[in-house]
């Protein structure tokens, strides 16, 4: 990244005994779409409110080389869209969009032109005289987006703006948000707890856990190379098996798994203790199911406990001899599936390089 557009430096926020945000550090490039993804209570909104100026943190926020912390919220010029519709109910759509421009005392002709541009951007031409109550939830959020973008803010903050909408509408507005981001090139910080939404929208994702960012990366980076067990569980599906750490060096481990010989050279994360316990992570879609032990490759013997048809793929739940659950996902029509039954004993093969060990 060249000189970062936005820098979040050592941000910390406490509410009495609760530390909502521990030590968040983040560089954001101009025009980037960056999402804060994490479970409820992990500090995503608090971080966003600190950027908006609603909360005072320790640490610093630098936008275009200038510290923002001494600038009050209403002078930061940052656009915001929140979960609940925050339109003024007594104002029309056009008046709602014009509101921030009137506050900035723009000439009337300029305001009218901007309102027209914004309605076009969010595809709501012809709606300017409606009241918010006469529009659907999705339309109201598009008006909120138009209002937030009307004064060309350098930064747009969005806090779970689609969570009150049903799935179909949510996907439709996700497309709109992507298009608007590409068209305007505004820098967006977006909060969601929904991994699919994060993957769909973002250039990069910051995964929040308990007030810290566990990892920042593109969706494929987080998926292929999760830094922590939490990230591995949060992005995509994952299987975990307990294992023993035999050796650990240079980011690789040899591990021992019940029922197999030593598995060499698995990518390693965390603080290894040789001879100690660890967890082996496998992706269900990377496992190969065979009837007999595959010669020369790493495989775990398991018993099939359930088979579920999920449309384009089939989910096979299995158990190891020790009772650990291991799920495998196979494409529909996979030859191993025909005549597979509950109680069958099969082998799940995998490439150690595609697995991960977490300590
Ligand atoms: P998220 O948006 O990821 O769900 P939040 O940033 O809202 O999480 O909250 C992080 C933590 O801080 C939670 O434990 C929450 O209960 C606490 N918290 C947030 N805001 C306040 C507040 N105003 N007063 C006290 N505790 C708060
Ligand atoms: Mg929140």
CSV table of C-alpha atoms and ligand atoms in Angstrom, one decimal:
chain,number,residue,atom,x,y,z
A,1,UNK,CA,0.0,0.0,0.0
A,2,UNK,CA,1.3,3.5,-0.8
A,3,UNK,CA,0.8,6.2,1.8
A,4,UNK,CA,-2.4,5.1,3.6
A,5,UNK,CA,-5.5,7.2,3.2
A,6,UNK,CA,-6.8,6.4,6.7
A,7,UNK,CA,-4.7,5.1,9.6
A,8,UNK,CA,-6.2,3.7,12.8
A,9,UNK,CA,-3.5,3.7,15.4
A,10,UNK,CA,-3.6,1.8,18.7
A,11,UNK,CA,-7.3,2.5,19.3
A,12,UNK,CA,-8.7,1.4,22.7
A,13,UNK,CA,-12.1,2.1,24.3
A,14,UNK,CA,-13.3,1.0,27.7
A,15,UNK,CA,-16.8,1.2,29.1
A,16,UNK,CA,-16.3,0.8,32.9
A,17,UNK,CA,-15.0,-2.8,33.3
A,18,UNK,CA,-15.7,-3.7,29.6
A,19,UNK,CA,-12.9,-3.2,27.1
A,20,UNK,CA,-14.9,-2.9,23.9
A,21,UNK,CA,-11.9,-2.3,21.7
A,22,UNK,CA,-8.4,-3.4,22.8
A,23,UNK,CA,-5.7,-2.3,20.4
A,24,UNK,CA,-7.0,-1.8,16.9
A,25,UNK,CA,-4.4,-0.9,14.2
A,26,UNK,CA,-5.4,-0.6,10.6
A,27,UNK,CA,-4.4,1.1,7.3
A,28,UNK,CA,-7.0,1.8,4.7
A,29,UNK,CA,-6.3,2.7,1.1
A,30,UNK,CA,-8.2,5.4,-0.7
A,31,UNK,CA,-11.2,3.9,-2.5
A,32,UNK,CA,-11.0,0.7,-0.6
A,33,UNK,CA,-14.1,-1.3,0.6
A,34,UNK,CA,-13.0,-2.7,3.9
A,35,UNK,CA,-15.4,-4.7,6.1
A,36,UNK,CA,-15.3,-5.3,9.9
A,37,UNK,CA,-16.6,-8.9,10.2
A,38,UNK,CA,-17.1,-10.5,13.6
A,39,UNK,CA,-19.7,-11.8,16.0
A,40,UNK,CA,-22.0,-9.6,18.1
A,41,UNK,CA,-20.1,-7.7,20.8
A,42,UNK,CA,-16.6,-8.0,19.2
A,43,UNK,CA,-16.1,-4.2,18.9
A,44,UNK,CA,-17.0,-3.5,15.3
A,45,UNK,CA,-19.6,-0.8,16.0
A,46,UNK,CA,-17.5,0.8,18.7
A,47,UNK,CA,-14.6,1.2,16.2
A,48,UNK,CA,-16.9,2.7,13.6
A,49,UNK,CA,-18.4,5.1,16.2
A,50,UNK,CA,-14.9,6.2,17.2
A,51,UNK,CA,-14.2,7.0,13.5
A,52,UNK,CA,-17.5,8.9,13.3
A,53,UNK,CA,-16.6,10.9,16.4
A,54,UNK,CA,-19.4,9.6,18.7
A,55,UNK,CA,-16.9,8.1,21.1
A,56,UNK,CA,-13.5,9.3,22.4
A,57,UNK,CA,-10.8,6.6,22.3
A,58,UNK,CA,-7.1,6.4,23.3
A,59,UNK,CA,-4.9,6.1,20.3
A,60,UNK,CA,-5.2,8.1,17.1
A,61,UNK,CA,-7.0,8.3,13.8
A,62,UNK,CA,-5.3,9.9,10.9
A,63,UNK,CA,-7.2,10.8,7.7
A,64,UNK,CA,-5.1,12.2,4.8
A,65,UNK,CA,-2.2,12.9,7.2
A,66,UNK,CA,-4.3,14.8,9.7
A,67,UNK,CA,-5.4,13.6,13.1
A,68,UNK,CA,-9.2,13.5,13.4
A,69,UNK,CA,-9.6,13.2,17.1
A,70,UNK,CA,-9.7,16.9,17.9
A,71,UNK,CA,-12.3,17.5,15.1
A,72,UNK,CA,-15.9,17.2,16.4
A,73,UNK,CA,-18.2,14.6,14.8
A,74,UNK,CA,-20.2,17.1,12.7
A,75,UNK,CA,-17.1,18.7,11.2
A,76,UNK,CA,-15.5,15.4,10.1
A,77,UNK,CA,-17.5,15.3,6.9
A,78,UNK,CA,-17.9,11.5,7.1
A,79,UNK,CA,-21.0,9.8,5.6
A,80,UNK,CA,-22.9,7.3,7.7
A,81,UNK,CA,-25.6,4.7,7.2
A,82,UNK,CA,-26.9,2.7,10.1
A,83,UNK,CA,-28.9,-0.5,10.6
A,84,UNK,CA,-32.2,1.3,11.5
A,85,UNK,CA,-33.7,3.6,9.0
A,86,UNK,CA,-32.6,7.0,10.2
A,87,UNK,CA,-34.4,9.2,7.6
A,88,UNK,CA,-36.4,12.2,8.9
A,89,UNK,CA,-40.0,10.8,8.8
A,90,UNK,CA,-41.6,14.3,8.3
A,91,UNK,CA,-39.3,15.2,5.3
A,92,UNK,CA,-39.8,13.9,1.8
A,93,UNK,CA,-37.1,11.8,0.1
A,94,UNK,CA,-35.8,14.8,-1.8
A,95,UNK,CA,-35.7,16.9,1.4
A,96,UNK,CA,-33.9,14.1,3.3
A,97,UNK,CA,-31.2,14.0,0.6
A,98,UNK,CA,-31.0,17.8,0.5
A,99,UNK,CA,-30.7,18.1,4.3
A,100,UNK,CA,-26.9,17.8,4.7
A,101,UNK,CA,-26.4,20.1,1.7
A,102,UNK,CA,-28.7,22.8,3.3
A,103,UNK,CA,-26.8,22.5,6.5
A,104,UNK,CA,-23.7,23.2,4.5
A,105,UNK,CA,-25.5,26.3,2.9
A,106,UNK,CA,-25.0,25.2,-0.7
A,107,UNK,CA,-26.9,27.3,-3.3
A,108,UNK,CA,-30.4,26.0,-4.1
A,109,UNK,CA,-29.6,25.2,-7.8
A,110,UNK,CA,-26.6,23.2,-6.7
A,111,UNK,CA,-28.7,21.3,-4.1
A,112,UNK,CA,-31.4,20.5,-6.6
A,113,UNK,CA,-28.9,19.2,-9.1
A,114,UNK,CA,-27.2,17.1,-6.4
A,115,UNK,CA,-30.5,15.6,-5.2
A,116,UNK,CA,-31.3,14.6,-8.8
A,117,UNK,CA,-27.8,13.0,-9.3
A,118,UNK,CA,-28.1,11.1,-6.0
A,119,UNK,CA,-31.6,9.8,-6.8
A,120,UNK,CA,-30.2,8.6,-10.1
A,121,UNK,CA,-27.2,7.0,-8.4
A,122,UNK,CA,-29.4,4.9,-6.1
A,123,UNK,CA,-32.0,4.3,-8.9
A,124,UNK,CA,-34.9,6.1,-7.2
A,125,UNK,CA,-35.7,8.8,-9.8
A,126,UNK,CA,-39.3,9.9,-9.4
A,127,UNK,CA,-39.5,9.2,-5.7
A,128,UNK,CA,-38.4,12.6,-4.4
A,129,UNK,CA,-41.8,13.6,-3.1
A,130,UNK,CA,-42.6,10.4,-1.2
A,131,UNK,CA,-42.3,10.3,2.6
A,132,UNK,CA,-40.1,7.5,4.0
A,133,UNK,CA,-43.1,5.7,5.4
A,134,UNK,CA,-44.4,5.2,1.9
A,135,UNK,CA,-41.3,3.3,0.9
A,136,UNK,CA,-40.0,-0.3,1.5
A,137,UNK,CA,-37.1,-0.9,3.9
A,138,UNK,CA,-34.7,-1.4,1.0
A,139,UNK,CA,-35.8,1.8,-0.7
A,140,UNK,CA,-35.4,3.7,2.6
A,141,UNK,CA,-31.8,2.4,3.0
A,142,UNK,CA,-31.1,3.5,-0.6
A,143,UNK,CA,-32.3,7.0,0.4
A,144,UNK,CA,-30.1,6.9,3.5
A,145,UNK,CA,-27.2,6.0,1.2
A,146,UNK,CA,-28.0,8.8,-1.2
A,147,UNK,CA,-28.2,11.3,1.7
A,148,UNK,CA,-24.8,10.0,3.1
A,149,UNK,CA,-23.1,10.4,-0.3
A,150,UNK,CA,-24.7,13.7,-1.2
A,151,UNK,CA,-21.9,15.9,0.1
A,152,UNK,CA,-19.1,13.7,-1.4
A,153,UNK,CA,-17.6,12.5,1.9
A,154,UNK,CA,-14.1,11.1,1.7
A,155,UNK,CA,-15.2,8.2,3.9
A,156,UNK,CA,-18.5,6.3,4.2
A,157,UNK,CA,-19.3,4.3,7.3
A,158,UNK,CA,-22.0,1.7,7.2
A,159,UNK,CA,-23.1,-0.3,10.3
A,160,UNK,CA,-25.1,-3.4,9.4
A,161,UNK,CA,-27.3,-1.3,7.0
A,162,UNK,CA,-29.0,-4.4,5.6
A,163,UNK,CA,-29.6,-6.5,8.7
A,164,UNK,CA,-33.3,-5.5,8.9
A,165,UNK,CA,-34.0,-6.6,5.4
A,166,UNK,CA,-35.0,-10.1,4.2
A,167,UNK,CA,-32.4,-12.2,2.3
A,168,UNK,CA,-33.5,-11.5,-1.3
A,169,UNK,CA,-33.7,-7.7,-0.7
A,170,UNK,CA,-30.4,-7.8,1.1
A,171,UNK,CA,-28.7,-9.4,-1.9
A,172,UNK,CA,-30.3,-6.9,-4.2
A,173,UNK,CA,-29.0,-4.0,-2.2
A,174,UNK,CA,-25.5,-5.6,-1.8
A,175,UNK,CA,-25.3,-5.4,-5.6
A,176,UNK,CA,-26.4,-1.8,-5.5
A,177,UNK,CA,-23.8,-1.0,-2.9
A,178,UNK,CA,-21.1,-2.7,-5.0
A,179,UNK,CA,-22.1,-0.7,-8.1
A,180,UNK,CA,-22.2,2.6,-6.2
A,181,UNK,CA,-18.8,1.9,-4.7
A,182,UNK,CA,-17.3,1.2,-8.1
A,183,UNK,CA,-19.0,4.3,-9.6
A,184,UNK,CA,-18.2,6.8,-6.8
A,185,UNK,CA,-14.8,5.3,-5.6
A,186,UNK,CA,-15.7,6.5,-2.1
A,187,UNK,CA,-13.7,4.7,0.7
A,188,UNK,CA,-16.1,2.5,2.6
A,189,UNK,CA,-15.8,0.9,6.1
A,190,UNK,CA,-18.7,-1.5,6.4
A,191,UNK,CA,-19.8,-3.6,9.5
A,192,UNK,CA,-21.5,-6.9,9.3
A,193,UNK,CA,-21.6,-10.2,11.2
A,194,UNK,CA,-22.5,-12.1,8.0
A,195,UNK,CA,-19.5,-13.7,6.3
A,196,UNK,CA,-21.3,-14.1,3.0
A,197,UNK,CA,-22.1,-10.4,2.9
A,198,UNK,CA,-18.5,-9.5,3.8
A,199,UNK,CA,-17.1,-11.8,1.1
A,200,UNK,CA,-19.5,-10.5,-1.5
A,201,UNK,CA,-18.8,-6.8,-0.9
A,202,UNK,CA,-15.3,-6.3,0.3
A,203,UNK,CA,-11.8,-5.7,-1.1
A,204,UNK,CA,-10.5,-6.7,2.3
A,205,UNK,CA,-12.0,-8.0,5.5
A,206,UNK,CA,-10.8,-7.3,9.1
A,207,UNK,CA,-12.0,-10.2,11.3
A,208,UNK,CA,-12.9,-8.9,14.8
A,209,UNK,CA,-12.8,-11.1,17.9
A,210,UNK,CA,-13.2,-9.8,21.5
A,211,UNK,CA,-12.2,-6.3,20.7
A,212,UNK,CA,-9.2,-7.1,18.6
A,213,UNK,CA,-8.6,-7.7,14.9
A,214,UNK,CA,-7.5,-11.3,14.5
A,215,UNK,CA,-6.5,-10.9,10.9
A,216,UNK,CA,-6.9,-8.6,7.9
A,217,UNK,CA,-6.9,-9.8,4.3
A,218,UNK,CA,-8.9,-10.5,1.2
A,219,UNK,CA,-11.6,-13.2,1.4
A,220,UNK,CA,-9.5,-15.8,-0.4
A,221,UNK,CA,-6.4,-15.0,1.8
A,222,UNK,CA,-8.4,-15.4,5.0
A,223,UNK,CA,-10.0,-18.6,3.7
A,224,UNK,CA,-6.7,-20.2,2.5
A,225,UNK,CA,-4.5,-19.0,5.3
A,226,UNK,CA,-6.4,-18.3,8.5
A,227,UNK,CA,-4.1,-16.9,11.2
A,228,UNK,CA,-6.2,-18.2,14.1
A,229,UNK,CA,-8.6,-20.9,14.8
A,230,UNK,CA,-11.3,-18.2,15.2
A,231,UNK,CA,-10.8,-17.0,11.7
A,232,UNK,CA,-10.7,-20.5,10.4
A,233,UNK,CA,-14.1,-21.1,12.0
A,234,UNK,CA,-15.6,-17.8,11.0
A,235,UNK,CA,-14.7,-17.8,7.3
A,236,UNK,CA,-16.0,-20.9,5.5
A,237,UNK,CA,-16.7,-24.3,7.0
A,238,UNK,CA,-14.0,-26.2,8.9
A,239,UNK,CA,-13.3,-29.5,10.6
A,240,UNK,CA,-11.1,-29.8,13.7
A,241,UNK,CA,-9.4,-32.9,15.0
A,242,UNK,CA,-7.3,-33.0,18.2
A,243,UNK,CA,-3.7,-34.0,17.4
A,244,UNK,CA,-0.2,-34.2,19.1
A,245,UNK,CA,2.6,-31.9,18.0
A,246,UNK,CA,5.6,-34.0,17.1
A,247,UNK,CA,7.9,-31.3,15.7
A,248,UNK,CA,7.5,-27.6,14.9
A,249,UNK,CA,9.9,-25.5,12.8
A,250,UNK,CA,9.7,-22.7,10.2
A,251,UNK,CA,5.9,-22.4,10.3
A,252,UNK,CA,5.4,-26.2,9.7
A,253,UNK,CA,4.6,-29.0,12.1
A,254,UNK,CA,4.7,-32.8,12.0
A,255,UNK,CA,1.7,-34.1,13.9
A,256,UNK,CA,0.3,-37.4,15.1
A,257,UNK,CA,-3.4,-38.2,14.7
A,258,UNK,CA,-5.0,-41.2,16.2
A,259,UNK,CA,-5.4,-43.9,13.5
A,260,UNK,CA,-2.7,-42.6,11.2
A,261,UNK,CA,1.0,-42.4,11.1
A,262,UNK,CA,2.8,-39.1,11.6
A,263,UNK,CA,1.6,-36.4,9.1
A,264,UNK,CA,4.5,-34.2,8.0
A,265,UNK,CA,4.8,-30.6,7.2
A,266,UNK,CA,1.4,-29.1,8.0
A,267,UNK,CA,1.2,-25.2,8.0
A,268,UNK,CA,1.4,-24.2,11.7
A,269,UNK,CA,-0.2,-21.2,13.6
A,270,UNK,CA,0.0,-20.1,17.1
A,271,UNK,CA,2.6,-20.8,19.8
A,272,UNK,CA,3.7,-24.4,19.5
A,273,UNK,CA,4.7,-26.6,22.4
A,274,UNK,CA,6.4,-29.7,21.0
A,275,UNK,CA,4.9,-32.8,22.6
A,276,UNK,CA,1.7,-30.8,23.4
A,277,UNK,CA,-1.8,-30.9,22.1
A,278,UNK,CA,-3.0,-29.0,19.0
A,279,UNK,CA,-5.9,-28.9,16.6
A,280,UNK,CA,-5.7,-30.0,13.0
A,281,UNK,CA,-8.1,-28.0,10.7
A,282,UNK,CA,-9.4,-29.4,7.4
A,283,UNK,CA,-11.8,-27.9,4.9
A,284,UNK,CA,-14.8,-30.2,4.2
A,285,UNK,CA,-14.6,-29.6,0.5
A,286,UNK,CA,-10.9,-30.5,0.3
A,287,UNK,CA,-11.4,-34.0,1.8
A,288,UNK,CA,-11.4,-37.0,-0.6
A,289,UNK,CA,-13.7,-39.9,0.4
A,290,UNK,CA,-12.6,-43.4,-0.6
A,291,UNK,CA,-13.8,-46.8,0.2
A,292,UNK,CA,-10.3,-48.2,0.9
A,293,UNK,CA,-7.2,-46.7,2.3
A,294,UNK,CA,-5.6,-44.5,-0.4
A,295,UNK,CA,-2.1,-45.7,-1.1
A,296,UNK,CA,0.7,-43.2,-0.4
A,297,UNK,CA,-1.5,-40.3,0.8
A,298,UNK,CA,-2.7,-39.0,4.2
A,299,UNK,CA,-6.1,-40.3,5.2
A,300,UNK,CA,-8.2,-40.8,8.3
A,301,UNK,CA,-10.5,-43.9,8.8
A,302,UNK,CA,-14.0,-42.8,9.7
A,303,UNK,CA,-17.6,-44.2,9.9
A,304,UNK,CA,-20.4,-42.4,8.0
A,305,UNK,CA,-23.0,-41.1,10.5
A,306,UNK,CA,-25.3,-39.1,8.2
A,307,UNK,CA,-25.7,-38.1,4.5
A,308,UNK,CA,-27.5,-34.8,3.6
A,309,UNK,CA,-28.4,-33.7,0.1
A,310,UNK,CA,-27.9,-29.9,-0.2
A,311,UNK,CA,-28.7,-29.3,-3.9
A,312,UNK,CA,-25.3,-28.8,-5.7
A,313,UNK,CA,-23.4,-30.7,-3.0
A,314,UNK,CA,-23.7,-33.4,-0.5
A,315,UNK,CA,-22.8,-33.2,3.1
A,316,UNK,CA,-21.5,-36.4,4.7
A,317,UNK,CA,-21.1,-36.4,8.5
A,318,UNK,CA,-18.6,-38.9,9.8
A,319,UNK,CA,-16.9,-39.9,13.0
A,320,UNK,CA,-13.4,-41.1,13.8
A,321,UNK,CA,-12.9,-44.2,16.1
A,322,UNK,CA,-12.4,-41.8,19.0
A,323,UNK,CA,-15.7,-40.1,18.3
A,324,UNK,CA,-14.5,-36.8,16.7
A,325,UNK,CA,-16.9,-35.5,14.1
A,326,UNK,CA,-15.5,-34.8,10.6
A,327,UNK,CA,-17.7,-33.4,7.9
A,328,UNK,CA,-17.0,-33.8,4.2
A,329,UNK,CA,-18.7,-32.0,1.3
A,330,UNK,CA,-18.8,-33.7,-2.1
A,331,UNK,CA,-20.2,-32.4,-5.4
A,332,UNK,CA,-23.5,-33.8,-6.4
A,333,UNK,CA,-22.9,-36.9,-8.6
A,334,UNK,CA,-19.6,-37.8,-7.0
A,335,UNK,CA,-18.9,-41.5,-7.6
A,336,UNK,CA,-18.1,-42.2,-3.9
A,337,UNK,CA,-21.7,-41.2,-3.0
A,338,UNK,CA,-23.6,-43.8,-4.9
A,339,UNK,CA,-24.5,-46.6,-2.6
A,340,UNK,CA,-23.0,-44.8,0.4
A,341,UNK,CA,-24.8,-45.7,3.6
A,342,UNK,CA,-24.9,-44.7,7.3
A,343,UNK,CA,-22.5,-47.0,9.2
A,344,UNK,CA,-20.1,-47.5,6.2
A,345,UNK,CA,-16.5,-47.4,7.0
A,346,UNK,CA,-14.6,-45.1,4.6
A,347,UNK,CA,-11.3,-43.1,4.4
A,348,UNK,CA,-11.0,-39.3,4.3
A,349,UNK,CA,-7.8,-38.3,2.4
A,350,UNK,CA,-6.2,-34.9,2.4
A,351,UNK,CA,-3.1,-33.0,1.3
A,352,UNK,CA,-1.2,-31.9,4.4
A,353,UNK,CA,-0.2,-28.7,2.7
A,354,UNK,CA,-3.9,-27.7,2.5
A,355,UNK,CA,-4.5,-28.4,6.2
A,356,UNK,CA,-3.5,-26.2,9.2
A,357,UNK,CA,-2.4,-26.8,12.7
A,358,UNK,CA,-3.5,-24.4,15.5
A,359,UNK,CA,-1.9,-24.3,18.9
B,1,LIG,P1,-20.4,-5.2,17.8
B,1,LIG,O1,-20.7,-4.0,17.0
B,1,LIG,O2,-19.2,-6.0,17.3
B,1,LIG,O3,-21.6,-6.1,18.1
B,1,LIG,P2,-19.9,-3.3,19.9
B,1,LIG,O4,-18.8,-2.5,19.4
B,1,LIG,O5,-21.3,-2.7,19.9
B,1,LIG,O6,-19.9,-4.7,19.3
B,1,LIG,O7,-19.6,-3.7,21.5
B,1,LIG,C1,-18.4,-4.2,22.0
B,1,LIG,C2,-18.5,-4.4,23.5
B,1,LIG,O8,-18.7,-3.1,24.1
B,1,LIG,C3,-19.7,-5.2,23.9
B,1,LIG,O9,-19.3,-6.0,25.0
B,1,LIG,C4,-20.7,-4.2,24.3
B,1,LIG,O10,-21.6,-4.7,25.2
B,1,LIG,C5,-19.8,-3.1,24.9
B,1,LIG,N1,-20.4,-1.7,24.7
B,1,LIG,C6,-20.7,-1.1,23.5
B,1,LIG,N2,-21.2,0.1,23.7
B,1,LIG,C7,-21.3,0.3,25.0
B,1,LIG,C8,-21.8,1.4,25.9
B,1,LIG,N3,-22.2,2.5,25.4
B,1,LIG,N4,-21.7,1.2,27.2
B,1,LIG,C9,-21.3,0.0,27.7
B,1,LIG,N5,-20.8,-1.0,27.0
B,1,LIG,C10,-20.8,-0.9,25.7
B,2,LIG,MG1,-22.6,-3.5,16.2
